[in-house]
Short mmCIF file of C-alpha atoms (C1' of nucleotides) in Angstrom, two decimals:
data_model
loop_
_atom_site.label_atom_id
_atom_site.label_comp_id
_atom_site.label_asym_id
_atom_site.label_seq_id
_atom_site.Cartn_x
_atom_site.Cartn_y
_atom_site.Cartn_z
CA MET A 1 88.63 158.71 208.14
CA GLY A 2 84.85 158.35 208.22
CA LYS A 3 83.08 155.00 207.99
CA THR A 4 81.57 155.71 204.86
CA GLU A 5 84.87 156.04 203.12
CA ALA A 6 85.99 152.64 204.37
CA ARG A 7 82.96 151.37 203.24
CA ASP A 8 83.45 152.71 199.75
CA ILE A 9 86.44 151.16 199.74
CA PHE A 10 85.24 147.73 200.82
CA PHE A 11 82.32 147.69 198.44
CA ASN A 12 84.49 149.14 195.61
CA TYR A 13 86.77 146.24 196.03
CA ILE A 14 83.86 143.82 196.02
CA LYS A 15 82.83 145.24 192.78
CA GLU A 16 86.02 145.24 190.98
CA LYS A 17 86.51 141.60 191.77
CA GLY A 18 82.93 140.64 190.31
CA LEU A 19 81.63 139.89 193.79
CA ARG A 20 78.42 140.89 195.24
CA TYR A 21 76.73 143.11 197.82
CA THR A 22 75.34 141.13 200.53
CA LYS A 23 73.46 142.21 204.16
CA GLN A 24 76.28 140.05 205.83
CA ARG A 25 78.94 142.08 204.44
CA GLU A 26 77.28 145.36 205.28
CA ALA A 27 76.80 143.89 208.81
CA ILE A 28 80.32 142.52 209.56
CA LEU A 29 82.17 145.66 207.62
CA GLY A 30 79.80 147.93 210.19
CA ALA A 31 80.69 145.77 213.14
CA PHE A 32 84.53 145.98 212.52
CA LEU A 33 84.60 149.40 211.71
CA ALA A 34 82.71 150.10 215.28
CA SER A 35 85.14 147.85 217.13
CA GLY A 36 87.98 148.55 219.02
CA LYS A 37 91.64 147.73 218.42
CA HIS A 38 92.85 144.06 217.51
CA ILE A 39 89.52 142.07 217.49
CA THR A 40 89.49 138.46 216.90
CA ILE A 41 87.40 136.45 214.63
CA ASP A 42 85.36 135.26 217.58
CA ASP A 43 84.87 138.72 219.03
CA LEU A 44 83.76 139.98 215.77
CA TYR A 45 81.08 137.00 215.40
CA THR A 46 79.74 137.63 218.87
CA ALA A 47 79.71 141.12 217.85
CA VAL A 48 77.70 140.55 214.61
CA LYS A 49 75.33 138.00 216.03
CA LYS A 50 73.61 140.57 217.86
CA THR A 51 72.13 142.39 214.94
CA ASN A 52 72.22 139.28 212.91
CA GLN A 53 71.26 136.08 214.43
CA ASP A 54 71.79 133.83 211.64
CA ILE A 55 74.92 134.55 210.50
CA GLY A 56 77.62 131.97 210.14
CA TYR A 57 81.14 131.67 211.56
CA ALA A 58 82.96 131.04 208.22
CA THR A 59 81.01 133.65 206.64
CA VAL A 60 82.77 136.31 209.09
CA HIS A 61 86.09 134.57 208.77
CA ARG A 62 85.48 135.01 204.85
CA ASN A 63 84.67 138.56 204.97
CA LEU A 64 87.33 139.43 207.48
CA LYS A 65 89.81 138.07 205.11
CA LEU A 66 88.42 140.14 202.18
CA MET A 67 88.87 143.14 204.40
CA THR A 68 92.24 142.60 204.90
CA GLU A 69 93.05 142.16 201.29
CA CYS A 70 91.40 145.39 200.33
CA GLY A 71 93.67 146.86 202.78
CA LEU A 72 90.90 147.79 205.32
CA ALA A 73 92.21 145.13 208.01
CA ASP A 74 95.61 144.19 208.85
CA GLU A 75 96.10 140.49 210.23
CA ILE A 76 98.83 140.27 213.39
CA LYS A 77 99.60 137.19 215.14
CA ILE A 78 100.93 137.27 218.67
CA GLY A 79 102.62 134.47 220.01
CA SER A 80 101.15 130.97 219.56
CA HIS A 81 97.60 132.87 220.26
CA LYS A 82 95.05 133.09 217.79
CA ALA A 83 95.08 135.88 214.98
CA ARG A 84 93.57 139.36 215.63
CA PHE A 85 92.90 141.98 212.96
CA GLU A 86 92.79 145.59 213.54
CA GLN A 87 91.44 148.53 211.75
CA LYS A 88 94.20 150.01 208.90
CA TYR A 89 92.01 152.58 207.41
CA GLY A 90 92.14 156.06 209.24
CA HIS A 91 94.92 154.82 211.47
CA GLU A 92 98.51 155.28 211.08
CA HIS A 93 101.06 152.71 210.88
CA HIS A 94 102.41 151.73 214.12
CA ASP A 95 104.74 148.70 216.05
CA HIS A 96 103.59 147.29 219.09
CA LEU A 97 104.85 146.84 222.86
CA ILE A 98 103.26 143.44 224.01
CA CYS A 99 103.57 142.97 227.77
CA MET A 100 104.29 139.10 228.25
CA LYS A 101 102.49 139.03 231.54
CA CYS A 102 99.15 140.87 230.77
CA GLY A 103 99.45 140.44 227.36
CA ARG A 104 98.40 144.17 226.68
CA PHE A 105 99.50 145.95 223.70
CA ILE A 106 100.62 149.18 223.33
CA GLU A 107 101.00 151.10 219.96
CA VAL A 108 104.10 153.04 219.21
CA HIS A 109 105.64 154.74 216.32
CA ASP A 110 109.05 155.89 215.69
CA GLU A 111 109.99 157.51 212.33
CA LYS A 112 113.41 157.10 213.03
CA ILE A 113 113.20 153.37 213.33
CA GLU A 114 111.28 153.31 209.98
CA LYS A 115 113.80 155.24 207.87
CA LEU A 116 116.34 153.16 209.17
CA GLN A 117 114.45 149.91 208.60
CA GLY A 118 113.99 151.70 204.84
CA LYS A 119 117.86 151.84 204.43
CA LEU A 120 118.50 148.38 206.14
CA ALA A 121 116.44 146.89 203.45
CA GLU A 122 118.03 148.62 200.56
CA ALA A 123 121.36 147.91 201.60
CA ASN A 124 120.38 144.20 201.19
CA ASP A 125 119.01 144.54 197.84
CA PHE A 126 115.37 144.11 199.22
CA VAL A 127 112.08 145.94 198.40
CA PRO A 128 110.56 146.69 201.71
CA MET A 129 106.51 146.51 201.38
CA ARG A 130 105.59 146.08 204.93
CA HIS A 131 106.95 145.44 208.27
CA LYS A 132 106.16 144.20 211.94
CA LEU A 133 107.96 145.29 215.02
CA GLU A 134 106.76 143.62 218.19
CA ILE A 135 108.79 144.13 221.31
CA TYR A 136 108.13 142.08 224.37
CA GLY A 137 108.54 142.68 227.67
CA MET A 138 106.88 143.90 230.66
CA CYS A 139 104.45 146.98 231.09
CA LYS A 140 104.13 149.45 233.98
CA LYS A 141 101.70 147.95 235.73
CA CYS A 142 102.89 144.39 235.51
CA ARG A 143 106.09 144.71 237.55
CA MET B 1 130.85 128.55 219.97
CA GLY B 2 131.48 124.94 219.68
CA LYS B 3 128.91 122.45 220.05
CA THR B 4 130.28 120.78 223.37
CA GLU B 5 129.29 124.33 224.88
CA ALA B 6 125.86 124.21 223.36
CA ARG B 7 125.60 120.67 224.84
CA ASP B 8 126.66 121.73 228.15
CA ILE B 9 124.00 124.31 228.13
CA PHE B 10 121.52 122.11 227.41
CA PHE B 11 122.33 119.11 229.81
CA ASN B 12 123.25 121.42 232.74
CA TYR B 13 119.63 122.68 232.31
CA ILE B 14 117.88 119.11 232.16
CA LYS B 15 120.05 118.61 235.10
CA GLU B 16 119.07 121.54 236.91
CA LYS B 17 115.21 121.09 236.45
CA GLY B 18 115.54 117.20 237.58
CA LEU B 19 115.27 115.74 234.12
CA ARG B 20 117.02 113.02 232.73
CA TYR B 21 119.92 112.46 230.05
CA THR B 22 118.59 110.35 227.28
CA LYS B 23 119.71 108.91 223.90
CA GLN B 24 116.89 110.52 222.34
CA ARG B 25 118.10 113.76 223.59
CA GLU B 26 121.54 113.76 222.70
CA ALA B 27 120.46 113.10 219.18
CA ILE B 28 118.07 115.40 218.66
CA LEU B 29 120.45 118.24 220.23
CA GLY B 30 123.16 116.86 217.95
CA ALA B 31 120.67 117.00 214.80
CA PHE B 32 119.52 120.41 215.70
CA LEU B 33 123.15 121.75 216.33
CA ALA B 34 124.27 120.36 212.87
CA SER B 35 121.11 121.87 211.06
CA GLY B 36 120.93 125.05 209.09
CA LYS B 37 119.18 127.92 209.80
CA HIS B 38 115.55 128.28 210.58
CA ILE B 39 114.53 124.14 210.88
CA THR B 40 111.43 123.29 211.01
CA ILE B 41 110.04 120.45 213.49
CA ASP B 42 109.44 118.41 210.44
CA ASP B 43 112.86 118.81 209.30
CA LEU B 44 114.14 117.92 212.46
CA TYR B 45 112.32 114.88 212.70
CA THR B 46 113.38 113.59 209.31
CA ALA B 47 117.05 114.20 210.12
CA VAL B 48 116.89 112.44 213.41
CA LYS B 49 115.38 109.61 211.95
CA LYS B 50 118.35 109.15 210.04
CA THR B 51 120.35 108.00 213.10
CA ASN B 52 117.61 107.21 215.10
CA GLN B 53 114.74 105.04 213.52
CA ASP B 54 112.41 104.61 216.30
CA ILE B 55 112.02 108.12 217.56
CA GLY B 56 108.85 109.37 217.83
CA TYR B 57 107.47 113.11 216.68
CA ALA B 58 106.32 113.98 219.81
CA THR B 59 109.61 113.47 221.41
CA VAL B 60 111.15 115.71 218.92
CA HIS B 61 108.78 118.34 219.56
CA ARG B 62 108.98 118.22 223.20
CA ASN B 63 112.86 118.72 223.33
CA LEU B 64 112.85 121.35 220.69
CA LYS B 65 110.70 122.92 223.12
CA LEU B 66 113.21 122.13 225.75
CA MET B 67 116.09 123.77 224.15
CA THR B 68 113.80 126.94 223.30
CA GLU B 69 113.26 127.34 226.91
CA CYS B 70 116.97 126.83 228.09
CA GLY B 71 118.17 129.42 225.25
CA LEU B 72 119.59 127.20 222.97
CA ALA B 73 116.77 127.82 220.22
CA ASP B 74 114.49 130.44 219.21
CA GLU B 75 110.95 129.65 217.80
CA ILE B 76 109.99 132.19 215.00
CA LYS B 77 106.53 132.34 212.97
CA ILE B 78 106.12 133.56 209.65
CA GLY B 79 102.66 134.32 208.40
CA SER B 80 100.64 131.33 208.84
CA HIS B 81 103.33 129.14 208.11
CA LYS B 82 104.68 126.44 210.49
CA ALA B 83 106.73 127.35 213.18
CA ARG B 84 110.48 127.36 212.71
CA PHE B 85 113.60 127.15 215.04
CA GLU B 86 116.59 128.96 214.90
CA GLN B 87 120.02 128.32 216.62
CA LYS B 88 120.52 130.94 219.00
CA TYR B 89 124.03 129.72 220.72
CA GLY B 90 126.56 131.13 218.85
CA HIS B 91 124.79 133.50 216.72
CA GLU B 92 123.99 137.20 217.30
CA HIS B 93 120.65 138.57 217.38
CA HIS B 94 119.31 139.88 214.15
CA ASP B 95 116.01 140.52 212.56
CA HIS B 96 114.67 139.06 209.51
CA LEU B 97 113.80 140.35 205.65
CA ILE B 98 111.41 137.93 204.30
CA CYS B 99 110.56 137.44 200.61
CA MET B 100 106.93 137.30 200.26
CA LYS B 101 107.48 135.55 196.94
CA CYS B 102 110.16 133.02 197.51
CA GLY B 103 109.81 132.81 201.11
CA ARG B 104 113.60 133.22 201.46
CA PHE B 105 114.78 135.00 204.61
CA ILE B 106 117.70 137.26 204.98
CA GLU B 107 119.23 137.93 208.45
CA VAL B 108 120.08 141.49 209.21
CA HIS B 109 121.14 143.71 211.94
CA ASP B 110 121.48 147.30 212.80
CA GLU B 111 122.60 148.62 216.01
CA LYS B 112 121.00 152.03 215.65
CA ILE B 113 117.57 150.27 215.15
CA GLU B 114 118.18 148.33 218.30
CA LYS B 115 119.15 151.47 220.51
CA LEU B 116 116.28 153.24 219.26
CA GLN B 117 114.16 150.30 220.09
CA GLY B 118 115.12 150.30 223.50
CA LYS B 119 114.62 154.18 224.04
CA LEU B 120 110.95 153.68 222.50
CA ALA B 121 110.25 151.12 225.15
CA GLU B 122 111.57 153.30 227.75
CA ALA B 123 109.66 156.32 226.60
CA ASN B 124 106.41 154.30 227.07
CA ASP B 125 107.35 152.89 230.78
CA PHE B 126 107.92 149.45 229.10
CA VAL B 127 110.69 147.04 229.77
CA PRO B 128 111.80 145.42 226.71
CA MET B 129 113.14 141.81 226.86
CA ARG B 130 113.28 140.66 223.57
CA HIS B 131 111.78 141.72 220.14
CA LYS B 132 111.06 140.63 216.82
CA LEU B 133 111.46 142.56 213.49
CA GLU B 134 110.40 141.06 210.32
CA ILE B 135 110.48 143.28 206.99
CA TYR B 136 108.36 141.65 204.25
CA GLY B 137 109.03 142.47 200.71
CA MET B 138 110.76 141.25 197.82
CA CYS B 139 114.21 140.08 197.56
CA LYS B 140 116.81 140.74 194.43
CA LYS B 141 116.04 137.35 193.03
CA CYS B 142 112.25 137.69 192.56
CA ARG B 143 111.96 140.87 190.87
"C1'" DC C 1 61.52 137.57 184.65
"C1'" DT C 2 65.28 134.49 184.10
"C1'" DA C 3 69.83 132.39 184.14
"C1'" DA C 4 74.29 132.54 185.56
"C1'" DT C 5 76.81 132.43 189.76
"C1'" DA C 6 78.48 134.49 193.70
"C1'" DT C 7 77.38 133.66 198.87
"C1'" DT C 8 75.93 131.57 202.61
"C1'" DG C 9 75.67 128.80 206.83
"C1'" DA C 10 76.60 124.27 208.83
"C1'" DT C 11 79.98 121.14 209.35
"C1'" DA C 12 83.75 118.34 207.55
"C1'" DA C 13 88.55 118.31 206.59
"C1'" DC C 14 92.91 120.05 207.69
"C1'" DT C 15 97.22 121.68 209.80
"C1'" DA C 16 99.96 122.33 213.55
"C1'" DT C 17 100.70 121.84 218.35
"C1'" DT C 18 100.00 119.88 222.66
"C1'" DA C 19 97.94 116.33 226.14
"C1'" DT C 20 97.38 111.10 227.29
"C1'" DC C 21 99.01 107.23 228.86
"C1'" DA C 22 100.86 102.55 229.28
"C1'" DA C 23 105.61 100.50 228.60
"C1'" DT C 24 110.22 101.61 229.46
"C1'" DA C 25 114.76 103.85 230.84
"C1'" DT C 26 116.99 106.62 234.21
"C1'" DA C 27 119.16 107.95 238.33
"C1'" DA C 28 119.34 108.08 243.40
"C1'" DC C 29 120.01 105.21 246.85
"C1'" DA C 30 120.12 101.22 249.98
"C1'" DT D 1 124.60 95.57 242.12
"C1'" DG D 2 119.66 95.50 242.82
"C1'" DT D 3 115.43 98.56 243.84
"C1'" DT D 4 112.46 101.95 243.59
"C1'" DA D 5 110.59 106.26 242.23
"C1'" DT D 6 109.81 108.39 238.45
"C1'" DA D 7 111.09 110.88 233.95
"C1'" DT D 8 110.86 109.60 229.17
"C1'" DT D 9 109.16 107.78 225.37
"C1'" DG D 10 106.31 106.47 221.32
"C1'" DA D 11 101.98 106.12 219.62
"C1'" DT D 12 98.02 108.41 218.90
"C1'" DA D 13 94.08 110.92 220.72
"C1'" DA D 14 92.74 115.48 221.43
"C1'" DT D 15 92.83 120.32 220.65
"C1'" DA D 16 92.86 124.84 218.39
"C1'" DG D 17 92.51 127.62 214.77
"C1'" DT D 18 91.45 127.88 209.88
"C1'" DT D 19 89.95 126.29 205.72
"C1'" DA D 20 87.07 123.65 202.43
"C1'" DT D 21 82.83 121.18 200.72
"C1'" DC D 22 78.52 121.70 199.23
"C1'" DA D 23 73.69 122.17 198.74
"C1'" DA D 24 70.43 125.87 199.54
"C1'" DT D 25 69.86 130.77 198.54
"C1'" DA D 26 70.66 135.27 197.26
"C1'" DT D 27 72.37 138.70 194.07
"C1'" DT D 28 73.19 140.45 189.66
"C1'" DA D 29 73.17 140.90 184.59
"C1'" DG D 30 70.39 141.39 180.75
#
DNA sequence: CTAATATTGATAACTATTATCAATATAACA
DNA sequence: TGTTATATTGATAATAGTTATCAATATTAG
């Protein structure tokens, strides 16, 4: 799960699509991989700015989309808030418990639920490709 | 599950909050209850316009929010598309299979999954209040 | 080195939603 | 019923988040 591998995935994808290597891409990828979970575009923009003052917001946005396309990032939207992106590479699939009071996320995973979801889709003549399970409620601290 | 009951819920809620009865509210509620599943604000606005030419978009929007507040409607957001609202009253809870090609929704329900979700939350010291499960993939027609 | 073109950064445009506000409608009460 | 306080409406402005535009620049293949 090294950053090198993630880097390879990204730049291989870039190459395959006939796109080009740029300093900005390197910087944005680096900042994203160094970031925590669930980063927003704004956060990433701010982070990249530290090492690359002249970068534009649109560039960060575009490249975050590219990372999503090639499978390194996943876009998640919670409620009406702005989009957040989380690292997919080197991270297992998981669902979210979302506290309605403090907004905190808890990552969870249940293999039984995963399997049942597959069956449920099958039973409806549906080929599942990905899914999103969000459970809203109150976390320990907030009650 | 008559419309009368839904009407009562709405106007009782209105009254309790010290709000007022208006023709517009009546019309918007009626149009919503008469609508199909997963209506957008635009759709509802168009529908209400037919019987009530002078109604404003903002009024439809505000009242749809009110209906959501009192539990008659549920807001669902799919991807980056605009919000859709579905009738909750008289409709059982369900999850969605969403076709990534045609955008069609299939409503599904699995009691086992529901229960496992409850356990999963519990195991994380989390009090679940509602949840959203969306499975993305390809429907029968689209493959 | 050159030419073709992908990328960038600034910003305009766009979409969906929400806020503003004067005019009007409603409901409580005299 | 008439009066009054104020909730509601409709038109539109404002906002937030995202995406498109475009001239200048950087990258890559040859």
